[in-house]
Amino acid sequence: MPKISTTQKERDRDGQRNICAACGHPGSDAADQLLVADGFRIHRSHTTDPCSGYYRGQR
């Protein structure tokens, strides 16, 4: 299981557990669920977008 950052834990305590740290939108879309990347909850699509700082593919 990926490690949650201290900052994300603070976001969770502030009621932002289901809010994407990258774009600020809710993670309620089943097709684009939130996952943990670099310690933050973000939409899966951010990891596939080459313009995103969370991109995981080849550049």
mmCIF file of C-alpha atoms in Angstrom, residues 2 7 12 16 22-23 26-27 30-31 38-39 41 45-46 54:
data_model
loop_
_atom_site.group_PDB
_atom_site.id
_atom_site.type_symbol
_atom_site.label_atom_id
_atom_site.label_comp_id
_atom_site.label_asym_id
_atom_site.label_seq_id
_atom_site.Cartn_x
_atom_site.Cartn_y
_atom_site.Cartn_z
ATOM 1 C CA PRO A 2 1.432 3.413 -0.949
ATOM 2 C CA THR A 7 0.133 16.830 4.054
ATOM 3 C CA ASP A 12 -8.021 14.040 5.158
ATOM 4 C CA GLN A 16 -10.789 16.460 1.801
ATOM 5 C CA ALA A 22 -3.952 17.724 -8.111
ATOM 6 C CA CYS A 23 -7.147 19.307 -9.465
ATOM 7 C CA PRO A 26 -14.127 14.956 -6.109
ATOM 8 C CA GLY A 27 -13.040 11.397 -6.708
ATOM 9 C CA ALA A 30 -15.779 5.202 -10.911
ATOM 10 C CA ALA A 31 -13.948 5.485 -14.248
ATOM 11 C CA ASP A 38 3.729 10.601 -4.341
ATOM 12 C CA GLY A 39 1.803 10.505 -1.066
ATOM 13 C CA ARG A 41 -4.761 11.139 -3.438
ATOM 14 C CA SER A 45 -5.994 10.084 -15.155
ATOM 15 C CA HIS A 46 -3.314 12.423 -13.770
ATOM 16 C CA TYR A 54 2.156 12.861 -11.592
#
